[in-house]
Coordinates of C-alpha atoms and ligand atoms in Angstrom, one line a residue:
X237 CA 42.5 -33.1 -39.9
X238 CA 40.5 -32.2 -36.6
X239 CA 43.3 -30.7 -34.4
X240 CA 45.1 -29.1 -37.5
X241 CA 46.2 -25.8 -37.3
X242 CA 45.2 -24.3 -40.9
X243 CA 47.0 -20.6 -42.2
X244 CA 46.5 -18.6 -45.0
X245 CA 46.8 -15.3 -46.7
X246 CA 45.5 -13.0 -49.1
X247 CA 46.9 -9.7 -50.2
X248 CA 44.8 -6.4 -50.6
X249 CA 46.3 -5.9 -53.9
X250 CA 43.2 -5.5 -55.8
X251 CA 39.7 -7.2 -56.3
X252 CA 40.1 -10.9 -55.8
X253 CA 39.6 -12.9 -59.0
X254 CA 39.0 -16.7 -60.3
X255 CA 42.2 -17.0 -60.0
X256 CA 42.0 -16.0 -56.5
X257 CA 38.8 -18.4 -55.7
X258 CA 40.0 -21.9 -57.7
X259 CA 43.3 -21.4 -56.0
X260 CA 42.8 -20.6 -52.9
X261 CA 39.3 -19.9 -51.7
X262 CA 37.4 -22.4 -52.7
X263 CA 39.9 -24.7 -50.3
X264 CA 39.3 -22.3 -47.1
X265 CA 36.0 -22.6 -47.4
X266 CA 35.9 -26.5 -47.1
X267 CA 38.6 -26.6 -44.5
X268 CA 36.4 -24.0 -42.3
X269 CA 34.8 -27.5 -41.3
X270 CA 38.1 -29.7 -40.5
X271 CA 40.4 -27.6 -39.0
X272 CA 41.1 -24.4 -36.4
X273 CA 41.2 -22.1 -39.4
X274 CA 43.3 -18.6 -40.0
X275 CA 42.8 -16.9 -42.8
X276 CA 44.5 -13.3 -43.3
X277 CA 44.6 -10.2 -45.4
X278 CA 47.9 -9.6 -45.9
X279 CA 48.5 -5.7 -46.2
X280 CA 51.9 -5.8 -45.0
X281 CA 52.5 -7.7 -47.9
X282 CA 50.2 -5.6 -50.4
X283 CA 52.8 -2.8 -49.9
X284 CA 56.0 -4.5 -51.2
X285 CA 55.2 -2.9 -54.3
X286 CA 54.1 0.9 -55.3
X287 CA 50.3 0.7 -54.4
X288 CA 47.8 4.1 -53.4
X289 CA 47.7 4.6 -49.7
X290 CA 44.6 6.4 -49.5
X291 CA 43.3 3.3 -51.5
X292 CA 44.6 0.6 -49.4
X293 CA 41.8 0.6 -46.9
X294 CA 39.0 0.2 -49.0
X295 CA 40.9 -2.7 -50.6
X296 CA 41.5 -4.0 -47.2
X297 CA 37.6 -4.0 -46.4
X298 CA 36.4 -5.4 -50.2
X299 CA 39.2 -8.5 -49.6
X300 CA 37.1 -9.1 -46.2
X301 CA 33.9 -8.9 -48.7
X302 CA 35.0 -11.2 -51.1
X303 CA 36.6 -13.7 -47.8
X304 CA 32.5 -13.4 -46.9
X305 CA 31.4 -13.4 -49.9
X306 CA 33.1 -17.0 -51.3
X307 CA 31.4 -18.7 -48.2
X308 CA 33.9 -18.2 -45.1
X309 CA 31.9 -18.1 -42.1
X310 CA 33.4 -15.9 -38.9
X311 CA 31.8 -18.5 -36.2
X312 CA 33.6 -21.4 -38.2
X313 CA 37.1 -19.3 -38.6
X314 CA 39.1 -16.6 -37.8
X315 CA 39.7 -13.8 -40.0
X316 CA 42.1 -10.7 -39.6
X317 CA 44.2 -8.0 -40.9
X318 CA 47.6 -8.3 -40.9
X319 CA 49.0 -4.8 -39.8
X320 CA 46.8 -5.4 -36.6
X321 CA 48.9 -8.3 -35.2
X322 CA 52.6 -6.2 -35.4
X323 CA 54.2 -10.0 -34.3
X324 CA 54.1 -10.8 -37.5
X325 CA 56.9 -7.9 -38.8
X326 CA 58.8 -8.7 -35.6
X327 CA 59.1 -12.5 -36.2
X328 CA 59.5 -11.5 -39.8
X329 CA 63.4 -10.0 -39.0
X330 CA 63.8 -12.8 -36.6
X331 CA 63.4 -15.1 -39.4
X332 CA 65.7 -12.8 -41.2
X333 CA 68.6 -13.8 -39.5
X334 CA 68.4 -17.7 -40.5
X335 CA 67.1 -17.4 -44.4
X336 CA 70.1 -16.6 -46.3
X337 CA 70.0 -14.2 -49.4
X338 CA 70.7 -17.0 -51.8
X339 CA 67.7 -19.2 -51.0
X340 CA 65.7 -16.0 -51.5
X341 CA 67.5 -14.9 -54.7
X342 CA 66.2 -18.5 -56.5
X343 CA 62.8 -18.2 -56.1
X344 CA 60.9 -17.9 -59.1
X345 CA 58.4 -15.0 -58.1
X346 CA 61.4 -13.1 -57.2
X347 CA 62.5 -13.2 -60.3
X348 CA 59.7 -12.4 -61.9
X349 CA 58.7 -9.4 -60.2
X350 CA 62.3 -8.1 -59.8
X351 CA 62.9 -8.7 -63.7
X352 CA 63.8 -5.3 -65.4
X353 CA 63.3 -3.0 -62.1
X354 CA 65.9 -1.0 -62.0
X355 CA 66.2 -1.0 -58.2
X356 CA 64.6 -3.8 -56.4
X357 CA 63.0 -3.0 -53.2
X358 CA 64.6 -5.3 -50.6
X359 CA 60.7 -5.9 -49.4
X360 CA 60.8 -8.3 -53.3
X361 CA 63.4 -10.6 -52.0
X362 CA 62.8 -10.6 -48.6
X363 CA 58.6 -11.1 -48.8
X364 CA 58.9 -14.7 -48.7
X365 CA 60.6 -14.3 -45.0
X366 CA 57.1 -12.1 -43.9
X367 CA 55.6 -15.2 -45.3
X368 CA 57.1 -17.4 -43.4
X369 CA 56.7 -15.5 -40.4
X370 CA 52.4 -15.2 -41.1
X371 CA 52.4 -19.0 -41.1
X372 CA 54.9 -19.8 -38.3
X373 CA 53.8 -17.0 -35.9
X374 CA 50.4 -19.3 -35.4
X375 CA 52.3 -22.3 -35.4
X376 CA 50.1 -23.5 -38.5
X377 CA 50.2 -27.5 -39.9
X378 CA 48.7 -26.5 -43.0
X379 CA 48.8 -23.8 -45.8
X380 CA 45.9 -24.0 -48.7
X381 CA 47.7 -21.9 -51.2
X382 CA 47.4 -21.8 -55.0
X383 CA 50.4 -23.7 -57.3
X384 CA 52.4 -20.9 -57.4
X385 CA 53.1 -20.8 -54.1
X386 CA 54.9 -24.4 -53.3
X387 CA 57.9 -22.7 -53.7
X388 CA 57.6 -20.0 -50.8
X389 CA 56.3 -23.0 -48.8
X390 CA 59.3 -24.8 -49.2
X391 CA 60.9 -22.7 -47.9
X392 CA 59.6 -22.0 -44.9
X393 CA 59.8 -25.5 -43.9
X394 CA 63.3 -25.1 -44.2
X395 CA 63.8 -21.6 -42.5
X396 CA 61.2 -23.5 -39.6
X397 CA 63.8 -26.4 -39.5
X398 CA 66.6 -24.4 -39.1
X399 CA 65.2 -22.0 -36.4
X400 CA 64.6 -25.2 -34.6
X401 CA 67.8 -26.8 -34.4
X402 CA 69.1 -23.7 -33.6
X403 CA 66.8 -22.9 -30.5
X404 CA 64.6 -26.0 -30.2
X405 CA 61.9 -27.9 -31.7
X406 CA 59.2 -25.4 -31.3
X407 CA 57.8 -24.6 -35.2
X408 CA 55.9 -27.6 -36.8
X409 CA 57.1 -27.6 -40.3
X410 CA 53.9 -26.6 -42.5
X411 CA 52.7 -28.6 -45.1
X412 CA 51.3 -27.1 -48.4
X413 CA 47.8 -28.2 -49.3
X414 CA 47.7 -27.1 -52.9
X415 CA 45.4 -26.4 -55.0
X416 CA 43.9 -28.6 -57.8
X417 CA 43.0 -25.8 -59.8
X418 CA 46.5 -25.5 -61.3
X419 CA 47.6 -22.7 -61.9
X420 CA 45.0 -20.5 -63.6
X421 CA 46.2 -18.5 -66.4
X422 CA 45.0 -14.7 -67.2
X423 CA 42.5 -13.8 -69.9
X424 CA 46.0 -12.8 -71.7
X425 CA 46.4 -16.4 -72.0
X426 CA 50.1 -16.3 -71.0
X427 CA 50.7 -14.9 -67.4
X428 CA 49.0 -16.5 -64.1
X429 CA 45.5 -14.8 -63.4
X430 CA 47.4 -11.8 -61.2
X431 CA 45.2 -9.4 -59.1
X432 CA 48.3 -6.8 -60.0
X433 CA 48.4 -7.4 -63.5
X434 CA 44.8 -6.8 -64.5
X435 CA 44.3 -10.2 -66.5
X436 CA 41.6 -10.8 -64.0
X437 CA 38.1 -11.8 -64.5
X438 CA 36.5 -10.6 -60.7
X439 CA 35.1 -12.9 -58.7
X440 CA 32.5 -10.4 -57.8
X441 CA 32.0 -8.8 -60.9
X442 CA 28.9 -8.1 -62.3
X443 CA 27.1 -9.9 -65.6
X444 CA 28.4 -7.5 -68.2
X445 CA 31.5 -6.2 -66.5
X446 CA 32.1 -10.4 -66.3
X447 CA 31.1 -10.5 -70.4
X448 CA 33.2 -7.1 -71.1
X449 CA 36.3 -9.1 -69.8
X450 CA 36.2 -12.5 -71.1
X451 CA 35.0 -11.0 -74.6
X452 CA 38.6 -10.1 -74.2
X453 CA 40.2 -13.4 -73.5
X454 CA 43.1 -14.7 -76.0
X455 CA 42.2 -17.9 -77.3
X456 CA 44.0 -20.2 -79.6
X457 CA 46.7 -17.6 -81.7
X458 CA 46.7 -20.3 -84.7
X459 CA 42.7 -19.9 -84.9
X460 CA 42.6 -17.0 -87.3
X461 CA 39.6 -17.2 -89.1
X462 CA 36.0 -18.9 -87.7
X463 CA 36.4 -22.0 -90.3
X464 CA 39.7 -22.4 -89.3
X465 CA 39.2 -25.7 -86.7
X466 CA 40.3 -25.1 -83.0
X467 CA 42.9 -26.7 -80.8
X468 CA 41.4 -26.9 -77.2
X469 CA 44.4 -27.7 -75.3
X470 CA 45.8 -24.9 -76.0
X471 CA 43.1 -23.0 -75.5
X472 CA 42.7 -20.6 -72.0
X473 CA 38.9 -20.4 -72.8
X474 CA 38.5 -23.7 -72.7
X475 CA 40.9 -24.5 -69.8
X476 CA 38.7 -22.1 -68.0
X477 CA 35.1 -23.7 -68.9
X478 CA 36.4 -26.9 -67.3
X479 CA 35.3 -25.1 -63.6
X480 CA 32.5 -23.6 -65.3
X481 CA 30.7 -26.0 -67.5
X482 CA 29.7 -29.4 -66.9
X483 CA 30.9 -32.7 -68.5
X484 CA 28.8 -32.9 -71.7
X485 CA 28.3 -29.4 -72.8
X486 CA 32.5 -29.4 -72.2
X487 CA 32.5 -32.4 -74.7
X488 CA 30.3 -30.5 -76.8
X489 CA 32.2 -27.2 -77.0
X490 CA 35.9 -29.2 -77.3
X491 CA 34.3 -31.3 -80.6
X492 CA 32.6 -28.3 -82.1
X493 CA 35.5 -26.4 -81.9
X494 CA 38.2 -28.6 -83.4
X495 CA 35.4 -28.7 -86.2
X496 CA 35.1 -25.2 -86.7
X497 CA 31.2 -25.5 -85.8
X498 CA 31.5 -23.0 -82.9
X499 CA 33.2 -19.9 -83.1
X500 CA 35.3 -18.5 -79.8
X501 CA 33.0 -15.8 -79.5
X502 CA 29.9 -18.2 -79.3
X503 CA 32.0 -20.3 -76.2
X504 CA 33.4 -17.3 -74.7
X505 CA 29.5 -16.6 -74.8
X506 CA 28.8 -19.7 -72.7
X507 CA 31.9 -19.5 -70.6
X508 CA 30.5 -15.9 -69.6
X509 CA 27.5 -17.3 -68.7
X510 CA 28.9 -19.9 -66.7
X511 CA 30.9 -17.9 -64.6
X512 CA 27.6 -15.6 -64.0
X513 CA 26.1 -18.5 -62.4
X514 CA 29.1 -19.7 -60.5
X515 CA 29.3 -16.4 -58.7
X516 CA 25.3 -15.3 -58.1
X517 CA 25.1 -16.1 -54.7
X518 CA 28.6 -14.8 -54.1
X519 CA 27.1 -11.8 -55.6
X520 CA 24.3 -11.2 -53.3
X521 CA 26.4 -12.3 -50.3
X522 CA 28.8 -9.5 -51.1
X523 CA 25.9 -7.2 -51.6
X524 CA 24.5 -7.9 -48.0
X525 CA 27.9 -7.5 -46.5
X526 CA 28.7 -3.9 -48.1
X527 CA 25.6 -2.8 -46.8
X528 CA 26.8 -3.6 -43.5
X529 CA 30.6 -2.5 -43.1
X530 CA 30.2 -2.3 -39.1
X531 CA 29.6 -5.6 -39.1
X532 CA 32.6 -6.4 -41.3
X533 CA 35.1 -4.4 -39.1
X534 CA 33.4 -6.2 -36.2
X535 CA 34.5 -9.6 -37.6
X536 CA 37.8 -7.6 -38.7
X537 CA 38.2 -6.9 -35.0
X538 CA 37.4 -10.2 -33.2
X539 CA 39.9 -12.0 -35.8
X540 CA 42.5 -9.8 -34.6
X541 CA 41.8 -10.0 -30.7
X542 CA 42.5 -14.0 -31.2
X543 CA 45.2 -13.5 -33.0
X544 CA 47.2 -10.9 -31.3
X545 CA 46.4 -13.4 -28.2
X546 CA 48.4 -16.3 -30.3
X547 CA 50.5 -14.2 -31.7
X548 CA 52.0 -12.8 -28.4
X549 CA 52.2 -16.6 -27.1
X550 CA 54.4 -18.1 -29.9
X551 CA 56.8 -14.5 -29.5
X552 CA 57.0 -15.1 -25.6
X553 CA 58.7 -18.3 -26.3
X554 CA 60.3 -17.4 -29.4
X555 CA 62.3 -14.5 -27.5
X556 CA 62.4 -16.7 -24.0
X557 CA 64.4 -19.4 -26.7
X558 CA 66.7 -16.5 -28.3
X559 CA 68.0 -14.7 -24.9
X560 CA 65.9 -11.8 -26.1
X561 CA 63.7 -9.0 -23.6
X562 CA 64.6 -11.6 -20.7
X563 CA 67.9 -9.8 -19.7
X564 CA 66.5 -7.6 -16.9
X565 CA 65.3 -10.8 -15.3
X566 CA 67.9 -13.0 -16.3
X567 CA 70.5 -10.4 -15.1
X568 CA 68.7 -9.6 -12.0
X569 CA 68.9 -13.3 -10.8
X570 CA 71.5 -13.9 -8.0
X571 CA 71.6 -10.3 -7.0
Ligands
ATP254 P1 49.4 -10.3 -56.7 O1 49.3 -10.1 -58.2 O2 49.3 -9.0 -56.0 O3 50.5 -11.1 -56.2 P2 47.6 -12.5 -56.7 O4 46.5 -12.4 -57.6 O5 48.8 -13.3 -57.0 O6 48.0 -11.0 -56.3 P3 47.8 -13.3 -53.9 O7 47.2 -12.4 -52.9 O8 49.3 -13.1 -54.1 O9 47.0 -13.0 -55.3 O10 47.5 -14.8 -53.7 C1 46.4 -15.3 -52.9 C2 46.2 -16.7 -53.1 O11 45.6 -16.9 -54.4 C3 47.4 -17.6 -53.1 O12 47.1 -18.8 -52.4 C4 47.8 -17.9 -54.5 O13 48.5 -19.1 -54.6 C5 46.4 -17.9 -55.1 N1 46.5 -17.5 -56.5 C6 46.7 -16.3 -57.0 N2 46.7 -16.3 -58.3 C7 46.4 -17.6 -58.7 C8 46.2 -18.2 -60.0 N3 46.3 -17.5 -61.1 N4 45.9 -19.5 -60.0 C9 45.8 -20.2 -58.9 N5 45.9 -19.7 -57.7 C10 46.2 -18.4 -57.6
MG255 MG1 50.6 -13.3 -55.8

């Protein structure tokens, strides 16, 4: 993939979870390696719905923890804050003007986050345009994004399509590199893992906070008693222990519970603990980087200088295609 221009996003919504990591960071980190890599907190986005201003900064810098944190290096990649590259709002209305409010009305997340608002902020529907826009705006091949976002890539193939027959090839049309994690389901055991639904185990949480929240987790709802035998596959504790445990002690658990010889306290026990050791270095990563917020709104910074540099390149063009800001010049020509 050497060459391959590589996008993707995060939103400063909340602490970033497992969710979060299987989906999506785990992938950035391996494709820091491969490919010119972008990767972005998305705060533009992270105020679609009502969120704390005073709080949104601090989110903004623990996102760019957690980026560190899961292993993203800022000599092997780029990251950046969205608000500081203002292309990506002005390519978002651009974009605007060739996505049509049907296509945005049928996608799924829409409809979930719009279902029983009584007004819908137009920022719902028209996110996945500012989507589109993030990933186009650097020209990007590839977009490492968790399951439920093939949709929203989809579609901005198809708005990059369009944009190009209309003013010329120009956008390559992305390709999603989903995730093999699926799609990881919240401790609820019926919603995705959500940052803004508070299902969330954190990725950088600590040992008992990490115990305090999986404790929670809904496991089988036919498993009433502890003799009553288990059904793992439909189990979200024991979806989860398949990143967290290895192949045996997996085999272990699944047999023990269909007998009734393990109780879901006992393997939400050992999935705790598994997750505890999946995250310890990310733990003391994070803790190095907090100590050290200068040099995290350094990296903040330099991301953004390389971007905005992109950023204004592809706009040039886009507007030069689009008989936009060139009037004076154009005018001016011939007298
Ligand atoms: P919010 O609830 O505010 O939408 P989120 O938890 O969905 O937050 P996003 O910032 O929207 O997180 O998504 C960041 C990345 O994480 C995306 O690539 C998304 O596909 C991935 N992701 C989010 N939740 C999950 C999940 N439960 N399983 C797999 N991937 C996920
Ligand atoms: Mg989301």
């Amino acid at each position: 993939m050497s060459g391959a221009r590589v996008f993707s996003g995060m939103q400063p919504t909340g602490e970033a979870h497992l969710g979060n990591y299987l989906g999506a960071l785990r992938q950035w980190v391996r494709l820091q390696d491969e490919a010119d890599c972008i990767y972005c907190i998305v705060d533009y986005h992270a105020i679609t719905l009502e969120y704390e201003p005073a709080r949104l900064p601090e989110r903004v810098l623990d996102l760019a923890v957690s980026f560190l944190a899961a292993g993203l290096n800022p000599d092997r990649c780029t990251i950046f804050v969205q608000s500081d590259v203002p292309e990506h709002t002005e390519l978002a209305w651009i974009l605007n003007t060739v996505a049509s409010v049907g296509e945005l009305e049928r996608m799924t997340q829409y409809k979930d986050k719009s279902a029983g608002m009584e007004s819908v902020p137009a920022g719902v529907l028209n996110y996945p345009i500012l989507q589109a826009a993030d990933i186009l705006l650097y020209r990007a091949d590839r977009v490492p994004v968790g399951e439920d976002q093939a949709q929203h890539l989809e579609l901005t193939r198809e708005i990059a399509r369009r944009w190009n027959r209309r003013f010329g090839e120009f956008f390559p049309e992305p390709q999603a590199l989903i995730s093999d994690a699926g799609r990881i389901r919240g401790l609820d055991g019926q919603a995705k893992m959500s940052k803004s639904r508070g299902n969330t185990v954190g990725m950088l949480d600590e040992p008992a906070e990490i115990w305090a929240r999986v404790r929670t987790a809904v496991t089988d709802p036919q498993r009433v008693r502890r003799s009553d035998p288990g059904r793992p596959e439909v189990c979200n504790v024991f979806a989860l222990h398949r990143f967290f445990t290895a192949a045996e002690p997996l085999a272990t658990i699944e047999r023990q519970c269909r007998a009734a010889e393990i109780g879901c306290v006992d393997c939400k026990r050992l999935l705790s603990e598994g997750i505890v050791r999946a995250f310890e270095p990310m733990r003391e990563r994070a803790a190095e980087y907090r100590a050290q917020p200068a040099r995290v709104r350094e990296i903040l910074g330099d991301g953004a200088a390389r971007c905005r540099a992109l950023a204004q390149e592809t706009m040039r063009e886009v507007r030069e295609r689009m008989g936009l800001r060139s009037w004076r010049e154009r005018t001016a020509a011939g007298g």
